[in-house]
Structure formats: C-alpha cells, structure tokens
CSV table of C-alpha atoms in Angstrom, one decimal:
chain,number,residue,atom,x,y,z
A,118,UNK,CA,-51.7,160.1,-54.1
A,119,UNK,CA,-48.5,162.2,-54.5
A,120,UNK,CA,-50.4,165.3,-55.6
A,121,UNK,CA,-52.8,165.0,-52.7
A,122,UNK,CA,-49.9,164.8,-50.2
A,123,UNK,CA,-48.3,167.8,-51.8
A,124,UNK,CA,-51.5,169.7,-51.7
A,125,UNK,CA,-52.0,169.0,-48.0
A,126,UNK,CA,-48.4,170.1,-47.4
A,127,UNK,CA,-49.0,173.3,-49.3
A,128,UNK,CA,-52.2,174.1,-47.4
A,129,UNK,CA,-50.6,173.4,-44.0
A,130,UNK,CA,-47.7,175.6,-44.9
A,131,UNK,CA,-49.9,178.4,-46.0
A,132,UNK,CA,-52.0,178.2,-42.9
A,133,UNK,CA,-48.8,178.2,-40.7
A,134,UNK,CA,-47.4,181.3,-42.6
A,135,UNK,CA,-50.8,183.0,-42.2
A,136,UNK,CA,-50.9,182.3,-38.5
A,137,UNK,CA,-47.3,183.6,-37.9
A,138,UNK,CA,-48.0,186.7,-40.0
A,139,UNK,CA,-51.2,187.4,-38.1
A,140,UNK,CA,-49.2,187.5,-34.9
A,141,UNK,CA,-46.7,190.1,-36.2
A,142,UNK,CA,-47.3,193.5,-34.6
A,143,UNK,CA,-47.9,196.2,-37.3
A,144,UNK,CA,-46.7,199.6,-36.1
A,145,UNK,CA,-49.0,202.6,-36.8
A,146,UNK,CA,-48.4,206.2,-36.3
A,147,UNK,CA,-47.6,206.9,-32.6
A,148,UNK,CA,-50.5,208.2,-30.6
A,149,UNK,CA,-50.3,211.9,-29.7
A,150,UNK,CA,-49.2,212.7,-26.2
A,151,UNK,CA,-51.9,214.4,-24.1
A,152,UNK,CA,-51.1,217.0,-21.5
A,153,UNK,CA,-53.3,218.7,-18.9
A,154,UNK,CA,-53.1,222.5,-18.7
A,155,UNK,CA,-54.7,225.0,-16.4
A,156,UNK,CA,-56.2,228.2,-17.6
A,157,UNK,CA,-56.3,230.9,-14.9
A,158,UNK,CA,-58.7,233.9,-15.0
A,159,UNK,CA,-57.2,237.3,-15.1
A,160,UNK,CA,-58.3,241.0,-15.2
A,161,UNK,CA,-56.5,243.2,-17.7
A,162,UNK,CA,-56.9,246.7,-19.2
A,163,UNK,CA,-59.2,246.6,-22.2
A,164,UNK,CA,-57.8,244.5,-25.1
A,165,UNK,CA,-59.2,244.3,-28.6
A,166,UNK,CA,-60.3,240.8,-29.7
A,167,UNK,CA,-61.6,241.5,-33.2
A,168,UNK,CA,-63.1,244.5,-34.9
A,169,UNK,CA,-64.3,246.8,-32.2
A,170,UNK,CA,-65.0,244.0,-29.7
A,171,UNK,CA,-62.9,244.3,-26.5
A,172,UNK,CA,-62.7,242.6,-23.1
A,173,UNK,CA,-61.0,242.9,-19.7
A,174,UNK,CA,-61.5,239.3,-18.6
A,175,UNK,CA,-59.1,236.8,-20.0
A,176,UNK,CA,-57.6,233.4,-19.2
A,177,UNK,CA,-54.2,231.8,-19.9
A,178,UNK,CA,-51.7,229.5,-18.4
A,179,UNK,CA,-49.9,232.1,-16.2
A,180,UNK,CA,-50.5,232.0,-12.5
A,181,UNK,CA,-48.0,232.7,-9.7
A,182,UNK,CA,-46.1,235.9,-10.4
A,183,UNK,CA,-48.9,237.2,-12.6
A,184,UNK,CA,-51.7,237.4,-10.1
A,185,UNK,CA,-53.0,240.7,-8.7
A,186,UNK,CA,-52.4,241.7,-5.1
A,187,UNK,CA,-56.1,242.2,-4.5
A,188,UNK,CA,-59.1,240.1,-5.6
A,189,UNK,CA,-60.8,240.9,-8.9
A,190,UNK,CA,-64.5,240.4,-9.0
A,191,UNK,CA,-67.4,240.3,-11.4
A,192,UNK,CA,-71.1,240.1,-10.3
A,193,UNK,CA,-74.5,239.6,-11.7
A,194,UNK,CA,-78.0,239.8,-10.1
A,195,UNK,CA,-80.3,236.9,-10.9
A,196,UNK,CA,-84.0,237.6,-10.9
A,197,UNK,CA,-86.6,235.0,-9.8
A,198,UNK,CA,-87.7,234.2,-13.3
A,199,UNK,CA,-85.6,231.0,-13.6
A,200,UNK,CA,-83.5,232.5,-16.3
A,201,UNK,CA,-79.7,232.2,-16.7
A,202,UNK,CA,-77.7,235.4,-16.4
A,203,UNK,CA,-74.1,235.8,-17.7
A,204,UNK,CA,-71.7,236.1,-14.8
A,205,UNK,CA,-68.5,236.3,-16.8
A,206,UNK,CA,-66.9,235.5,-20.2
A,207,UNK,CA,-63.2,234.7,-20.3
A,208,UNK,CA,-61.2,234.7,-23.5
A,209,UNK,CA,-57.9,232.9,-24.0
A,210,UNK,CA,-55.5,235.7,-24.4
A,211,UNK,CA,-53.1,236.0,-26.1
A,212,UNK,CA,-54.9,234.2,-28.9
A,213,UNK,CA,-53.6,230.8,-30.0
A,214,UNK,CA,-50.2,231.1,-31.7
A,215,UNK,CA,-50.5,227.6,-33.3
A,216,UNK,CA,-53.2,225.0,-33.9
A,217,UNK,CA,-54.3,223.2,-30.8
A,218,UNK,CA,-55.9,219.7,-30.7
A,219,UNK,CA,-58.4,219.1,-27.8
A,220,UNK,CA,-59.2,215.4,-27.5
A,221,UNK,CA,-62.5,214.0,-26.3
A,222,UNK,CA,-62.8,214.4,-22.5
A,223,UNK,CA,-65.3,214.4,-19.7
A,224,UNK,CA,-66.6,217.5,-18.0
A,225,UNK,CA,-63.9,220.1,-17.6
A,226,UNK,CA,-63.4,220.7,-13.9
A,227,UNK,CA,-63.7,224.3,-12.9
A,228,UNK,CA,-62.5,225.9,-9.7
A,229,UNK,CA,-64.7,228.9,-9.0
A,230,UNK,CA,-64.5,231.2,-5.9
A,231,UNK,CA,-68.1,232.4,-5.4
A,232,UNK,CA,-70.3,234.2,-2.9
A,233,UNK,CA,-73.8,235.6,-2.8
A,234,UNK,CA,-75.4,238.6,-1.1
A,235,UNK,CA,-77.5,236.3,1.0
A,236,UNK,CA,-77.5,232.6,2.0
A,237,UNK,CA,-79.1,230.6,-0.8
A,238,UNK,CA,-79.4,226.9,-1.7
A,239,UNK,CA,-80.6,226.9,-5.2
A,240,UNK,CA,-77.9,228.4,-7.4
A,241,UNK,CA,-77.4,226.7,-10.8
A,242,UNK,CA,-74.2,227.2,-12.8
A,243,UNK,CA,-74.2,226.8,-16.6
A,244,UNK,CA,-70.9,226.8,-18.6
A,245,UNK,CA,-69.9,226.3,-22.2
A,246,UNK,CA,-66.6,226.5,-24.2
A,247,UNK,CA,-66.4,227.9,-27.7
A,248,UNK,CA,-63.7,229.0,-30.2
A,249,UNK,CA,-63.9,232.5,-31.7
A,250,UNK,CA,-61.9,233.8,-34.7
A,251,UNK,CA,-59.7,236.8,-34.1
A,252,UNK,CA,-60.4,237.8,-37.7
A,253,UNK,CA,-64.2,238.1,-37.9
A,254,UNK,CA,-65.5,236.9,-34.6
A,255,UNK,CA,-67.1,233.8,-36.0
A,256,UNK,CA,-67.8,231.3,-33.2
A,257,UNK,CA,-68.4,227.6,-33.0
A,258,UNK,CA,-68.9,225.2,-30.1
A,259,UNK,CA,-66.1,223.1,-28.7
A,260,UNK,CA,-67.8,221.6,-25.7
A,261,UNK,CA,-71.4,221.0,-25.0
A,262,UNK,CA,-73.1,223.3,-22.4
A,263,UNK,CA,-73.1,221.8,-19.0
A,264,UNK,CA,-75.3,222.6,-16.0
A,265,UNK,CA,-74.1,222.3,-12.4
A,266,UNK,CA,-76.3,222.5,-9.4
A,267,UNK,CA,-78.3,223.2,-7.5
A,268,UNK,CA,-75.6,224.4,-5.0
A,269,UNK,CA,-75.6,226.6,-2.0
A,270,UNK,CA,-73.8,230.0,-1.7
A,271,UNK,CA,-73.3,232.2,1.4
A,272,UNK,CA,-72.1,235.7,2.1
A,273,UNK,CA,-68.6,234.3,2.5
A,274,UNK,CA,-66.3,233.5,-0.4
A,275,UNK,CA,-66.2,229.7,-1.0
A,276,UNK,CA,-64.4,227.4,-3.5
A,277,UNK,CA,-66.9,225.5,-5.7
A,278,UNK,CA,-65.6,222.6,-7.8
A,279,UNK,CA,-67.9,222.8,-10.8
A,280,UNK,CA,-68.3,220.2,-13.5
A,281,UNK,CA,-68.0,222.2,-16.7
A,282,UNK,CA,-68.7,221.6,-20.4
A,283,UNK,CA,-68.0,218.2,-22.0
A,284,UNK,CA,-65.8,217.8,-25.1
A,285,UNK,CA,-67.7,215.0,-26.9
A,286,UNK,CA,-65.2,214.5,-29.8
A,287,UNK,CA,-61.7,215.7,-30.6
A,288,UNK,CA,-61.6,219.2,-32.1
A,289,UNK,CA,-58.8,221.3,-33.6
A,290,UNK,CA,-58.7,225.0,-32.7
A,291,UNK,CA,-56.9,226.9,-35.4
A,292,UNK,CA,-54.1,229.4,-34.9
A,293,UNK,CA,-55.4,232.9,-34.3
A,294,UNK,CA,-58.5,231.7,-32.4
A,295,UNK,CA,-59.6,232.4,-28.9
A,296,UNK,CA,-61.0,229.8,-26.5
A,297,UNK,CA,-64.0,231.3,-24.8
A,298,UNK,CA,-65.5,230.2,-21.5
A,299,UNK,CA,-68.9,231.5,-20.6
A,300,UNK,CA,-70.2,231.2,-17.1
A,301,UNK,CA,-74.0,231.8,-16.4
A,302,UNK,CA,-75.9,231.5,-13.2
A,303,UNK,CA,-79.6,231.4,-12.2
A,304,UNK,CA,-81.7,231.0,-9.1
A,305,UNK,CA,-85.2,229.7,-8.4
A,306,UNK,CA,-85.3,231.6,-5.1
A,307,UNK,CA,-88.2,233.8,-4.2
A,308,UNK,CA,-86.1,236.9,-4.3
A,309,UNK,CA,-83.3,238.2,-6.5
A,310,UNK,CA,-79.7,237.0,-5.7
A,311,UNK,CA,-76.4,238.7,-6.6
A,312,UNK,CA,-73.6,236.2,-7.3
A,313,UNK,CA,-70.0,237.3,-7.3
A,314,UNK,CA,-67.0,235.5,-8.8
A,315,UNK,CA,-63.6,236.2,-7.2
A,316,UNK,CA,-60.4,235.6,-9.2
A,317,UNK,CA,-56.9,236.7,-10.2
A,318,UNK,CA,-55.1,236.3,-6.9
A,319,UNK,CA,-53.2,233.5,-5.2
A,320,UNK,CA,-56.0,233.4,-2.6
A,321,UNK,CA,-58.8,233.1,-5.2
A,322,UNK,CA,-57.2,231.5,-8.3
A,323,UNK,CA,-60.4,230.7,-10.2
A,324,UNK,CA,-59.7,228.7,-13.3
A,325,UNK,CA,-60.3,225.8,-15.7
A,326,UNK,CA,-58.5,223.3,-13.5
A,327,UNK,CA,-57.8,220.8,-16.3
A,328,UNK,CA,-58.1,221.1,-20.1
A,329,UNK,CA,-56.5,218.1,-21.8
A,330,UNK,CA,-54.7,219.0,-25.1
A,331,UNK,CA,-52.5,217.1,-27.5
A,332,UNK,CA,-48.8,217.9,-28.2
A,333,UNK,CA,-49.3,221.6,-27.7
A,334,UNK,CA,-45.5,222.1,-27.3
A,335,UNK,CA,-42.4,220.4,-28.8
A,336,UNK,CA,-38.7,220.7,-29.3
A,337,UNK,CA,-38.1,220.7,-33.0
A,338,UNK,CA,-34.4,221.2,-33.3
A,339,UNK,CA,-31.2,221.1,-31.2
A,340,UNK,CA,-27.9,222.4,-32.6
A,341,UNK,CA,-24.4,223.0,-31.4
A,342,UNK,CA,-22.1,225.8,-32.6
A,343,UNK,CA,-18.6,227.1,-32.1
A,344,UNK,CA,-19.2,230.8,-32.3
A,345,UNK,CA,-21.7,231.0,-35.1
A,346,UNK,CA,-20.4,228.0,-37.0
A,347,UNK,CA,-22.2,224.6,-36.7
A,348,UNK,CA,-19.8,222.2,-35.0
A,349,UNK,CA,-19.8,218.6,-33.7
A,350,UNK,CA,-16.3,218.4,-32.2
A,351,UNK,CA,-14.9,220.6,-29.5
A,352,UNK,CA,-11.7,221.1,-27.5
A,353,UNK,CA,-12.1,221.2,-23.7
A,354,UNK,CA,-11.5,225.0,-23.7
A,355,UNK,CA,-14.0,225.7,-26.4
A,356,UNK,CA,-17.2,227.5,-25.6
A,357,UNK,CA,-20.1,225.4,-26.8
A,358,UNK,CA,-23.2,227.3,-28.0
A,359,UNK,CA,-26.2,225.0,-27.7
A,360,UNK,CA,-29.5,226.2,-29.2
A,361,UNK,CA,-33.0,224.8,-29.3
A,362,UNK,CA,-36.1,225.5,-31.4
A,363,UNK,CA,-39.3,225.2,-29.4
A,364,UNK,CA,-42.9,225.5,-30.5
A,365,UNK,CA,-45.9,226.1,-28.3
A,366,UNK,CA,-49.5,226.5,-29.5
A,367,UNK,CA,-50.3,228.9,-26.6
A,368,UNK,CA,-47.3,231.1,-27.4
A,369,UNK,CA,-43.9,231.8,-26.0
A,370,UNK,CA,-45.3,232.9,-22.7
A,371,UNK,CA,-46.3,229.3,-21.9
A,372,UNK,CA,-42.7,228.2,-21.7
A,373,UNK,CA,-41.8,228.4,-18.0
A,374,UNK,CA,-38.3,227.1,-18.2
A,375,UNK,CA,-35.7,225.6,-20.5
A,376,UNK,CA,-32.8,223.6,-19.1
A,377,UNK,CA,-29.8,222.5,-21.3
A,378,UNK,CA,-27.2,220.0,-20.3
A,379,UNK,CA,-24.9,217.2,-21.6
A,380,UNK,CA,-24.5,213.5,-20.7
A,381,UNK,CA,-21.1,212.1,-21.4
A,382,UNK,CA,-21.2,208.6,-22.8
A,383,UNK,CA,-21.0,206.0,-20.0
A,384,UNK,CA,-21.9,208.6,-17.3
A,385,UNK,CA,-25.1,209.7,-15.7
A,386,UNK,CA,-23.9,213.0,-14.2
A,387,UNK,CA,-25.2,216.1,-16.0
A,388,UNK,CA,-22.6,218.4,-17.4
A,389,UNK,CA,-23.7,222.1,-17.7
A,390,UNK,CA,-27.3,221.8,-16.5
A,391,UNK,CA,-27.9,225.5,-17.1
A,392,UNK,CA,-31.2,227.5,-17.4
A,393,UNK,CA,-31.2,228.6,-21.0
A,394,UNK,CA,-31.8,232.2,-22.2
A,395,UNK,CA,-34.4,233.3,-24.7
A,396,UNK,CA,-32.6,234.1,-28.0
A,397,UNK,CA,-35.6,235.3,-30.1
A,398,UNK,CA,-39.4,235.1,-30.1
A,399,UNK,CA,-42.0,236.8,-28.0
A,400,UNK,CA,-45.0,235.9,-25.7
A,401,UNK,CA,-47.2,235.6,-28.7
A,402,UNK,CA,-44.7,233.7,-31.0
A,403,UNK,CA,-45.5,230.1,-31.9
A,404,UNK,CA,-41.7,229.4,-32.4
A,405,UNK,CA,-39.2,230.6,-29.9
A,406,UNK,CA,-35.4,230.0,-29.7
A,407,UNK,CA,-33.4,229.4,-26.6
A,408,UNK,CA,-29.6,229.1,-26.1
A,409,UNK,CA,-26.9,228.4,-23.6
A,410,UNK,CA,-23.2,228.7,-23.6
A,411,UNK,CA,-20.9,226.2,-21.8
A,412,UNK,CA,-17.1,226.0,-21.4
A,413,UNK,CA,-15.7,222.9,-19.8
A,414,UNK,CA,-13.2,223.8,-17.1
A,415,UNK,CA,-11.6,220.5,-16.3
A,416,UNK,CA,-10.2,217.4,-17.9
A,417,UNK,CA,-13.0,215.2,-16.5
A,418,UNK,CA,-15.3,213.7,-19.1
A,419,UNK,CA,-12.9,214.7,-22.0
A,420,UNK,CA,-11.7,212.4,-24.8
A,421,UNK,CA,-15.2,211.0,-25.2
A,422,UNK,CA,-18.5,211.9,-26.7
A,423,UNK,CA,-21.4,213.9,-25.1
A,424,UNK,CA,-25.0,214.0,-25.9
A,425,UNK,CA,-26.8,217.4,-25.6
A,426,UNK,CA,-30.2,217.5,-24.0
A,427,UNK,CA,-32.9,220.1,-23.8
A,428,UNK,CA,-35.6,220.0,-21.1
A,429,UNK,CA,-38.7,222.2,-21.5
A,430,UNK,CA,-41.4,222.8,-18.9
A,431,UNK,CA,-44.6,224.7,-19.6
A,432,UNK,CA,-46.5,226.8,-17.1
A,433,UNK,CA,-48.8,223.9,-16.2
A,434,UNK,CA,-45.8,221.8,-15.1
A,435,UNK,CA,-45.6,219.5,-18.1
A,436,UNK,CA,-42.1,218.6,-19.1
A,437,UNK,CA,-40.6,217.3,-22.4
A,438,UNK,CA,-37.0,216.3,-23.0
A,439,UNK,CA,-35.2,215.7,-26.3
A,440,UNK,CA,-31.6,214.9,-27.2
A,441,UNK,CA,-29.5,216.2,-30.0
A,442,UNK,CA,-26.7,214.6,-32.1
A,443,UNK,CA,-23.6,213.5,-30.1
A,444,UNK,CA,-20.6,215.8,-30.0
A,445,UNK,CA,-17.0,214.8,-29.6
A,446,UNK,CA,-14.8,216.4,-26.8
A,447,UNK,CA,-11.1,216.1,-27.5
A,448,UNK,CA,-8.8,214.9,-24.8
A,449,UNK,CA,-6.6,217.4,-22.8
A,450,UNK,CA,-3.7,216.7,-25.2
A,451,UNK,CA,-5.8,216.9,-28.3
A,452,UNK,CA,-6.5,213.2,-28.7
A,453,UNK,CA,-9.5,212.1,-30.7
A,454,UNK,CA,-12.6,211.3,-28.6
A,455,UNK,CA,-13.2,207.6,-28.1
A,456,UNK,CA,-16.2,206.3,-30.0
A,457,UNK,CA,-19.1,204.8,-28.0
A,458,UNK,CA,-18.7,201.0,-27.5
A,459,UNK,CA,-21.3,200.2,-30.1
A,460,UNK,CA,-19.3,202.1,-32.7
A,461,UNK,CA,-15.8,201.0,-31.9
A,462,UNK,CA,-15.9,197.9,-34.2
A,463,UNK,CA,-17.1,197.9,-37.7
A,464,UNK,CA,-19.3,194.8,-38.3
A,465,UNK,CA,-18.2,192.3,-41.0
A,466,UNK,CA,-21.8,192.3,-42.3
A,467,UNK,CA,-23.9,195.4,-43.0
A,468,UNK,CA,-26.2,196.3,-40.2
A,469,UNK,CA,-29.8,195.2,-40.7
A,470,UNK,CA,-32.7,197.5,-39.8
A,471,UNK,CA,-34.6,196.7,-36.7
A,472,UNK,CA,-37.9,196.7,-38.6
A,473,UNK,CA,-39.2,196.4,-42.2
A,474,UNK,CA,-42.6,197.9,-42.9
A,475,UNK,CA,-43.1,198.1,-39.1
A,476,UNK,CA,-42.4,194.4,-38.7
A,477,UNK,CA,-39.5,193.1,-36.5
A,478,UNK,CA,-36.7,192.0,-38.8
A,479,UNK,CA,-36.5,188.4,-37.7
A,480,UNK,CA,-40.3,187.9,-37.9
A,481,UNK,CA,-40.3,189.5,-41.3
A,482,UNK,CA,-37.5,187.1,-42.6
A,483,UNK,CA,-39.2,184.0,-41.2
A,484,UNK,CA,-42.5,185.0,-42.7
A,485,UNK,CA,-40.9,185.7,-46.1
A,486,UNK,CA,-39.2,182.3,-46.0
A,487,UNK,CA,-42.5,180.5,-45.3
A,488,UNK,CA,-44.2,182.4,-48.1
A,489,UNK,CA,-41.4,181.5,-50.5
A,490,UNK,CA,-41.8,177.8,-49.5
A,491,UNK,CA,-45.5,178.1,-50.2
A,492,UNK,CA,-44.8,179.5,-53.7
A,493,UNK,CA,-42.3,176.7,-54.4
A,494,UNK,CA,-44.6,174.0,-53.3
A,495,UNK,CA,-47.5,175.5,-55.3
A,496,UNK,CA,-45.4,175.7,-58.4
A,497,UNK,CA,-44.2,172.1,-57.9
A,498,UNK,CA,-47.9,170.9,-57.6
A,499,UNK,CA,-48.8,172.7,-60.8
A,500,UNK,CA,-45.9,171.0,-62.6
A,501,UNK,CA,-46.7,167.6,-61.3
A,502,UNK,CA,-50.4,167.9,-62.2
A,503,UNK,CA,-49.5,169.0,-65.7
A,504,UNK,CA,-47.3,165.9,-66.2
A,505,UNK,CA,-50.1,163.5,-65.2
C-alpha cells in the first residue's frame, strides 16, 4: 500500500510540474520589424547598370527636393492584337548597398499618372517585379506578374491606383542587385491606342506606393568622445562628441535625417536635440557615420548621468531610435555625478538574471524545485521497492 501511495504522489507531482512547465513562455528570436517604403520614378541621364546595359528610368526613395520642374513622360502605342507592350521599366538606382529582405505581401499598390491619345475603356496594365545582378545581369522573379483592368483612360492625365505584383513568399535581395519594375499595357480596342505615363514631378509622382521590407536600416553603434578619445564622464564645460554608426540597405541617400540628444536621469526634457552631420559615407554606402558636438552652457542637469539617444528617419518617414551607454556629467564644483536610484545601493545578494533560457526566473526556479521533488520521490520509490 505504501508504494502505491508514493507512486500516485510521484505521478501527480510529475503531472503538476509538466503543466507548470508547459505554461512557461519560451522566448524565440525577435521577429524582424517591417517598414513600408515608397519608390518614386525618376528620369536621369543614361547610367550603366551592367556590361553595356544602360537606362534613363530609375526608381528610389527620394521624392520632394529631387523631382523635376516639368513632367517626364514615356509612351507606347498598343496595337489591336491583344498583346502587351512595354510602357516602362524602372530600375532601383543606386543598386542595393546591403541585403534587403522583402516579406510576403499582397499586391504592391502602384500610383500611376496615365493618359491616352483618345478616350478608351479597355486598357489592361500588367506589372512584375524582378531582381537583377549588377555583375552579369542575371534576373529572377521577386513577385508574380499581376494584371490590372480593364480600366478607362482619357486624353487628360489621371491618377490610377493599380494593384501590382504579389510577393508570395519572403525573398532576400542581395547587395549589388537592382529591383526592376516592368509596366506593360494592352488594349482590345478596335484601333491602336497610345498610352503615356507621367512621372518625376510633385504634380505627377508616379511610384510604388508601398513596398514592405524588413529591418532595412539600423543604428549599430553609439559612442561619446572628448576630442578623439572615448569618454564616459564629462565636465559641464566639455564639448561632447557623439557619433553614430548607421546602416541602410538602400544606401546612405535613404537617410533623411539624424537627430542626436541626451536625456538626463529623472528628466524628460531633451538636452541638445541637434540635427547631426554626416561624418563619412556616401549616397551609395551601406554604412554611414554621423556626429554632433554639444557643450552644456548651464549648471542645470549637472551632477547626474545622461543617456545619449540617436533618432534616424528614412526618406519614407520611418523612424528608429536607439540609446547609448550612460555618461556622467560632473557638478559645477567638480562633484561626482549621482548614480541613478537603481544603482545607489549595492544589494546584499547578487542580482539574479531576469530570465534563464528564455524562462522568467521565478517560473524557472519553481519548475526546477518540482522536478527535484519528482526525482527524490522516484528514488525513494525505487529504494522502498528494493527493500520489499
């Protein structure tokens, strides 16, 4: 009878431990952050893509400030043989400076400003998105070809919101590749029709209106210097040099602004809050470096610690913010900066980590105790049974 009771106890304990353990959330790698970018169509002087292949029609994330003063156009005449004719092919230019992940997504929305040489009601628009190597011109599909229409066009320019190609599964586009959007049109009308696309002005900003990409830009390092020497403690009159290392798969041109500031411990008012200056890197660089200098001119917020922050905004309006290691600002009389409240007292016991193997520390400890109890009970059962 004794062994049966112990056996029941062991089984119940194991079941309880299993249930508790099954409720423990196990952390996995954080999901990537997706951002929506816009790719505007532009007309440029002839640029070489690969080998002897050139183009004058490109797309990238630049818009206001980069548009032409007059509309750029491209046209094609569609015959009545129900065949698609290429209206335009736009290449991402500059080519990718770093690898770019494009997650699965529904039809890419295109904003196209179109007109025809006559009023028609049966225009079909076909689009596809590929990637092309800048080394040898090899091409592979990113998104499946999509057909939009029929739709009507008139002799006046009109905005058409077109459902573009569909990205069926996530794809990585390697550094040095171009994204290539091809736009084709056809008509079933009884007479030829000439279709014209207007683009590259603030009045007719034809574009891919939303391409979702994953983690295309990031802040990889934030450092503080006194002169050229890395420093973490400063006197109020010192000039703090704050630098940031930033990466962007589209290239340095995609960085619209970088703002640097400090938050003193216990305060919400930004100190500094300056627009940073490009230190090194170019429009086509994957990695660019920005810096800002700041000299504190008052005794306010001194004698405490500050945390430096860097805020980066890309040309599509996406913003990321990262903080660096805290820095100490001496008091006006040279007194040491006061540590943050959480660091003022040294705990009697060593600090435990918040998680172990991705499991909250308390849940981990409880689960381990139950498992130890199970082992002890099981060993005891074995010893009792051997003695019988």
